[in-house]
PDB file of C-alpha atoms in Angstrom:
ATOM      1  CA  MET A   1       9.745   0.007  11.743  1.00  0.00           C
ATOM      2  CA  SER A   2      10.231   1.023   8.127  1.00  0.00           C
ATOM      3  CA  ARG A   3       9.193   4.600   7.256  1.00  0.00           C
ATOM      4  CA  PHE A   4       8.208   5.428   3.693  1.00  0.00           C
ATOM      5  CA  ARG A   5       7.710   9.024   2.626  1.00  0.00           C
ATOM      6  CA  GLY A   6       7.249  10.777  -0.685  1.00  0.00           C
ATOM      7  CA  ARG A   7       5.812  10.260  -4.144  1.00  0.00           C
ATOM      8  CA  PHE A   8       7.487   8.538  -7.034  1.00  0.00           C
ATOM      9  CA  ASP A   9       6.246   8.127 -10.605  1.00  0.00           C
ATOM     10  CA  TYR A  10       7.306   4.786 -12.065  1.00  0.00           C
ATOM     11  CA  SER A  11       6.098   2.151 -14.491  1.00  0.00           C
ATOM     12  CA  VAL A  12       5.172  -1.519 -14.421  1.00  0.00           C
ATOM     13  CA  ASP A  13       6.640  -3.719 -17.131  1.00  0.00           C
ATOM     14  CA  ASP A  14       4.624  -6.257 -19.107  1.00  0.00           C
ATOM     15  CA  LYS A  15       5.567  -8.980 -16.596  1.00  0.00           C
ATOM     16  CA  GLY A  16       4.124  -7.014 -13.653  1.00  0.00           C
ATOM     17  CA  ARG A  17       7.500  -5.985 -12.258  1.00  0.00           C
ATOM     18  CA  LEU A  18       7.748  -2.645 -10.494  1.00  0.00           C
ATOM     19  CA  ALA A  19      11.014  -0.996  -9.460  1.00  0.00           C
ATOM     20  CA  MET A  20      11.035   0.188  -5.864  1.00  0.00           C
ATOM     21  CA  PRO A  21      12.654   3.594  -5.409  1.00  0.00           C
ATOM     22  CA  ALA A  22      16.093   3.418  -3.785  1.00  0.00           C
ATOM     23  CA  LYS A  23      14.787   5.628  -0.972  1.00  0.00           C
ATOM     24  CA  PHE A  24      12.115   3.011  -0.159  1.00  0.00           C
ATOM     25  CA  ARG A  25      14.555   0.099  -0.425  1.00  0.00           C
ATOM     26  CA  LYS A  26      16.940   1.835   1.990  1.00  0.00           C
ATOM     27  CA  ALA A  27      14.082   2.368   4.464  1.00  0.00           C
ATOM     28  CA  LEU A  28      13.409  -1.381   4.761  1.00  0.00           C
ATOM     29  CA  ASN A  29      14.336  -2.970   8.058  1.00  0.00           C
ATOM     30  CA  PRO A  30      16.521  -6.088   7.849  1.00  0.00           C
ATOM     31  CA  GLU A  31      13.638  -7.979   9.531  1.00  0.00           C
ATOM     32  CA  ALA A  32      11.577  -7.464   6.364  1.00  0.00           C
ATOM     33  CA  SER A  33      13.952  -9.830   4.513  1.00  0.00           C
ATOM     34  CA  GLU A  34      13.686  -7.582   1.413  1.00  0.00           C
ATOM     35  CA  THR A  35      10.099  -8.779   1.065  1.00  0.00           C
ATOM     36  CA  PHE A  36       6.897  -6.817   0.574  1.00  0.00           C
ATOM     37  CA  VAL A  37       3.416  -8.194   1.146  1.00  0.00           C
ATOM     38  CA  ILE A  38       1.143  -6.771  -1.537  1.00  0.00           C
ATOM     39  CA  VAL A  39      -2.592  -6.516  -0.827  1.00  0.00           C
ATOM     40  CA  ARG A  40      -5.667  -4.816  -2.151  1.00  0.00           C
ATOM     41  CA  GLY A  41      -6.183  -1.339  -0.686  1.00  0.00           C
ATOM     42  CA  PRO A  42      -9.160   0.991  -0.509  1.00  0.00           C
ATOM     43  CA  ASN A  43     -10.079   3.311  -3.377  1.00  0.00           C
ATOM     44  CA  ASN A  44      -8.686   1.004  -6.094  1.00  0.00           C
ATOM     45  CA  CYS A  45      -5.047   1.061  -5.031  1.00  0.00           C
ATOM     46  CA  LEU A  46      -2.640  -1.597  -3.823  1.00  0.00           C
ATOM     47  CA  GLN A  47      -0.731  -1.507  -0.558  1.00  0.00           C
ATOM     48  CA  ALA A  48       2.798  -2.862  -0.132  1.00  0.00           C
ATOM     49  CA  TYR A  49       3.827  -3.670   3.439  1.00  0.00           C
ATOM     50  CA  PRO A  50       7.320  -4.720   4.500  1.00  0.00           C
ATOM     51  CA  GLU A  51       7.043  -8.332   5.631  1.00  0.00           C
ATOM     52  CA  ASP A  52       7.848  -7.537   9.279  1.00  0.00           C
ATOM     53  CA  THR A  53       5.188  -4.799   9.416  1.00  0.00           C
ATOM     54  CA  TRP A  54       2.626  -7.050   7.737  1.00  0.00           C
ATOM     55  CA  ASN A  55       3.317  -9.818  10.266  1.00  0.00           C
ATOM     56  CA  ILE A  56       2.385  -7.477  13.132  1.00  0.00           C
ATOM     57  CA  PHE A  57      -0.760  -6.346  11.278  1.00  0.00           C
ATOM     58  CA  GLU A  58      -1.693  -9.961  10.562  1.00  0.00           C
ATOM     59  CA  GLU A  59      -1.251 -11.042  14.200  1.00  0.00           C
ATOM     60  CA  ASN A  60      -3.553  -8.239  15.355  1.00  0.00           C
ATOM     61  CA  PHE A  61      -6.030  -8.926  12.560  1.00  0.00           C
ATOM     62  CA  GLU A  62      -6.307 -12.587  13.533  1.00  0.00           C
ATOM     63  CA  LYS A  63      -7.316 -11.562  17.071  1.00  0.00           C
ATOM     64  CA  ARG A  64     -10.457  -9.808  15.807  1.00  0.00           C
ATOM     65  CA  ALA A  65     -13.825 -11.398  16.384  1.00  0.00           C
ATOM     66  CA  SER A  66     -15.209 -13.253  13.368  1.00  0.00           C
ATOM     67  CA  THR A  67     -17.970 -10.838  12.446  1.00  0.00           C
ATOM     68  CA  PRO A  68     -19.413 -10.882   8.922  1.00  0.00           C
ATOM     69  CA  GLN A  69     -17.468  -7.684   8.149  1.00  0.00           C
ATOM     70  CA  THR A  70     -14.169  -9.093   9.444  1.00  0.00           C
ATOM     71  CA  VAL A  71     -14.617 -12.365   7.555  1.00  0.00           C
ATOM     72  CA  ARG A  72     -15.414 -10.448   4.354  1.00  0.00           C
ATOM     73  CA  LEU A  73     -12.372  -8.198   4.758  1.00  0.00           C
ATOM     74  CA  ARG A  74     -10.102 -11.145   5.558  1.00  0.00           C
ATOM     75  CA  ARG A  75     -11.264 -12.977   2.422  1.00  0.00           C
ATOM     76  CA  ALA A  76     -10.802  -9.902   0.227  1.00  0.00           C
ATOM     77  CA  LEU A  77      -7.296  -9.284   1.585  1.00  0.00           C
ATOM     78  CA  TYR A  78      -6.030 -12.853   1.403  1.00  0.00           C
ATOM     79  CA  ASP A  79      -7.618 -13.434  -1.999  1.00  0.00           C
ATOM     80  CA  THR A  80      -5.303 -10.813  -3.482  1.00  0.00           C
ATOM     81  CA  LEU A  81      -2.260 -11.139  -1.202  1.00  0.00           C
ATOM     82  CA  SER A  82       1.168 -11.986  -2.561  1.00  0.00           C
ATOM     83  CA  ASP A  83       4.658 -11.994  -1.079  1.00  0.00           C
ATOM     84  CA  SER A  84       7.197 -10.325  -3.314  1.00  0.00           C
ATOM     85  CA  LYS A  85      10.916 -10.381  -2.583  1.00  0.00           C
ATOM     86  CA  LEU A  86      13.018  -7.658  -4.179  1.00  0.00           C
ATOM     87  CA  ASP A  87      14.875  -9.053  -7.148  1.00  0.00           C
ATOM     88  CA  GLY A  88      18.466  -8.219  -8.059  1.00  0.00           C
ATOM     89  CA  GLN A  89      17.325  -5.009  -9.758  1.00  0.00           C
ATOM     90  CA  GLY A  90      15.243  -3.807  -6.796  1.00  0.00           C
ATOM     91  CA  ARG A  91      11.878  -4.745  -8.307  1.00  0.00           C
ATOM     92  CA  ILE A  92       8.792  -6.364  -6.825  1.00  0.00           C
ATOM     93  CA  SER A  93       6.294  -8.406  -8.808  1.00  0.00           C
ATOM     94  CA  LEU A  94       2.586  -7.699  -8.939  1.00  0.00           C
ATOM     95  CA  THR A  95       0.150 -10.435  -9.910  1.00  0.00           C
ATOM     96  CA  PRO A  96      -2.157 -10.009 -12.903  1.00  0.00           C
ATOM     97  CA  GLU A  97      -5.101  -9.965 -10.463  1.00  0.00           C
ATOM     98  CA  GLN A  98      -3.547  -7.137  -8.462  1.00  0.00           C
ATOM     99  CA  CYS A  99      -2.869  -5.116 -11.608  1.00  0.00           C
ATOM    100  CA  SER A 100      -6.454  -5.663 -12.705  1.00  0.00           C
ATOM    101  CA  LEU A 101      -7.925  -4.652  -9.329  1.00  0.00           C
ATOM    102  CA  ALA A 102      -5.916  -1.417  -9.249  1.00  0.00           C
ATOM    103  CA  HIS A 103      -6.352  -0.767 -13.005  1.00  0.00           C
ATOM    104  CA  LEU A 104      -2.582  -0.647 -13.467  1.00  0.00           C
ATOM    105  CA  ALA A 105      -1.325  -0.574 -17.032  1.00  0.00           C
ATOM    106  CA  THR A 106       2.160   0.893 -17.357  1.00  0.00           C
ATOM    107  CA  LYS A 107       2.414   4.118 -15.370  1.00  0.00           C
ATOM    108  CA  VAL A 108       2.030   4.030 -11.591  1.00  0.00           C
ATOM    109  CA  ILE A 109       2.399   6.358  -8.647  1.00  0.00           C
ATOM    110  CA  LEU A 110       4.038   5.133  -5.443  1.00  0.00           C
ATOM    111  CA  ILE A 111       3.064   7.045  -2.306  1.00  0.00           C
ATOM    112  CA  GLY A 112       4.908   6.454   0.959  1.00  0.00           C
ATOM    113  CA  GLN A 113       2.367   6.259   3.770  1.00  0.00           C
ATOM    114  CA  GLY A 114       4.757   5.873   6.677  1.00  0.00           C
ATOM    115  CA  SER A 115       4.639   2.155   7.447  1.00  0.00           C
ATOM    116  CA  PHE A 116       3.502   1.048   3.982  1.00  0.00           C
ATOM    117  CA  ILE A 117       3.425   2.122   0.324  1.00  0.00           C
ATOM    118  CA  GLU A 118       0.382   2.748  -1.849  1.00  0.00           C
ATOM    119  CA  ILE A 119       0.512   1.860  -5.553  1.00  0.00           C
ATOM    120  CA  TRP A 120      -1.900   3.820  -7.747  1.00  0.00           C
ATOM    121  CA  ASP A 121      -2.935   4.224 -11.347  1.00  0.00           C
ATOM    122  CA  PRO A 122      -2.219   7.948 -12.006  1.00  0.00           C
ATOM    123  CA  GLU A 123      -5.700   8.749 -13.355  1.00  0.00           C
ATOM    124  CA  ILE A 124      -7.473   7.050 -10.449  1.00  0.00           C
ATOM    125  CA  TYR A 125      -5.195   8.813  -7.957  1.00  0.00           C
ATOM    126  CA  THR A 126      -5.874  12.231  -9.515  1.00  0.00           C
ATOM    127  CA  ALA A 127      -9.624  11.567  -9.533  1.00  0.00           C
ATOM    128  CA  PHE A 128      -9.455  10.467  -5.887  1.00  0.00           C
ATOM    129  CA  LEU A 129      -7.679  13.687  -4.893  1.00  0.00           C
ATOM    130  CA  ASP A 130     -10.200  15.787  -6.831  1.00  0.00           C
ATOM    131  CA  GLN A 131     -13.248  14.322  -5.100  1.00  0.00           C
ATOM    132  CA  GLY A 132     -14.539  15.106  -1.638  1.00  0.00           C
ATOM    133  CA  GLU A 133     -13.319  17.779   0.699  1.00  0.00           C
ATOM    134  CA  SER A 134     -10.435  20.088  -0.060  1.00  0.00           C
ATOM    135  CA  PHE A 135      -6.960  19.551   1.326  1.00  0.00           C
ATOM    136  CA  ASP A 136      -7.403  22.534   3.645  1.00  0.00           C
ATOM    137  CA  ASP A 137     -10.661  21.157   5.082  1.00  0.00           C
ATOM    138  CA  ALA A 138      -9.122  17.720   5.635  1.00  0.00           C
ATOM    139  CA  PHE A 139      -6.001  19.241   7.182  1.00  0.00           C
ATOM    140  CA  TYR A 140      -7.847  21.460   9.651  1.00  0.00           C
ATOM    141  CA  GLN A 141     -10.251  18.677  10.605  1.00  0.00           C
ATOM    142  CA  SER A 142      -7.334  16.331  11.231  1.00  0.00           C
ATOM    143  CA  VAL A 143      -5.616  18.921  13.422  1.00  0.00           C
ATOM    144  CA  ALA A 144      -8.855  19.478  15.354  1.00  0.00           C
ATOM    145  CA  ASP A 145      -9.295  15.705  15.830  1.00  0.00           C
ATOM    146  CA  THR A 146      -5.696  15.379  17.065  1.00  0.00           C
ATOM    147  CA  GLN A 147      -6.190  18.143  19.625  1.00  0.00           C
ATOM    148  CA  LYS A 148      -9.268  16.381  21.052  1.00  0.00           C
ATOM    149  CA  THR A 149      -7.236  13.322  22.063  1.00  0.00           C
TER     150      THR A 149
END
């Protein structure tokens, strides 16, 4: 499985092309076929999954019961989904709809989340980090939750 770690500040060009950091490109498994599946993520970001990782997620997702919540989520995901193969310069392409959903203009932040990458507008990302509980509270709660299992 691909492992993505770290933060990178990049930009999107006027055609919606976004360069993937070399570190992220090197982390791709050959099974991903140099392709990312781009979908809408929570909190006004986009998520980029290597194709092989997305295929596993999709297989598990299709096994879920068709509840109103699952149907709604499936529609929202597939409505914005695109497959984007790395071009010769190591870029992926975002659709205009994806850029609009995530409020992406030119500057973006890429955050490695282990098995996938989040793509954020810098202002929205900063506002997200500033809201809610502090890092320390979230950290200690996460550690406590891990110790319970």
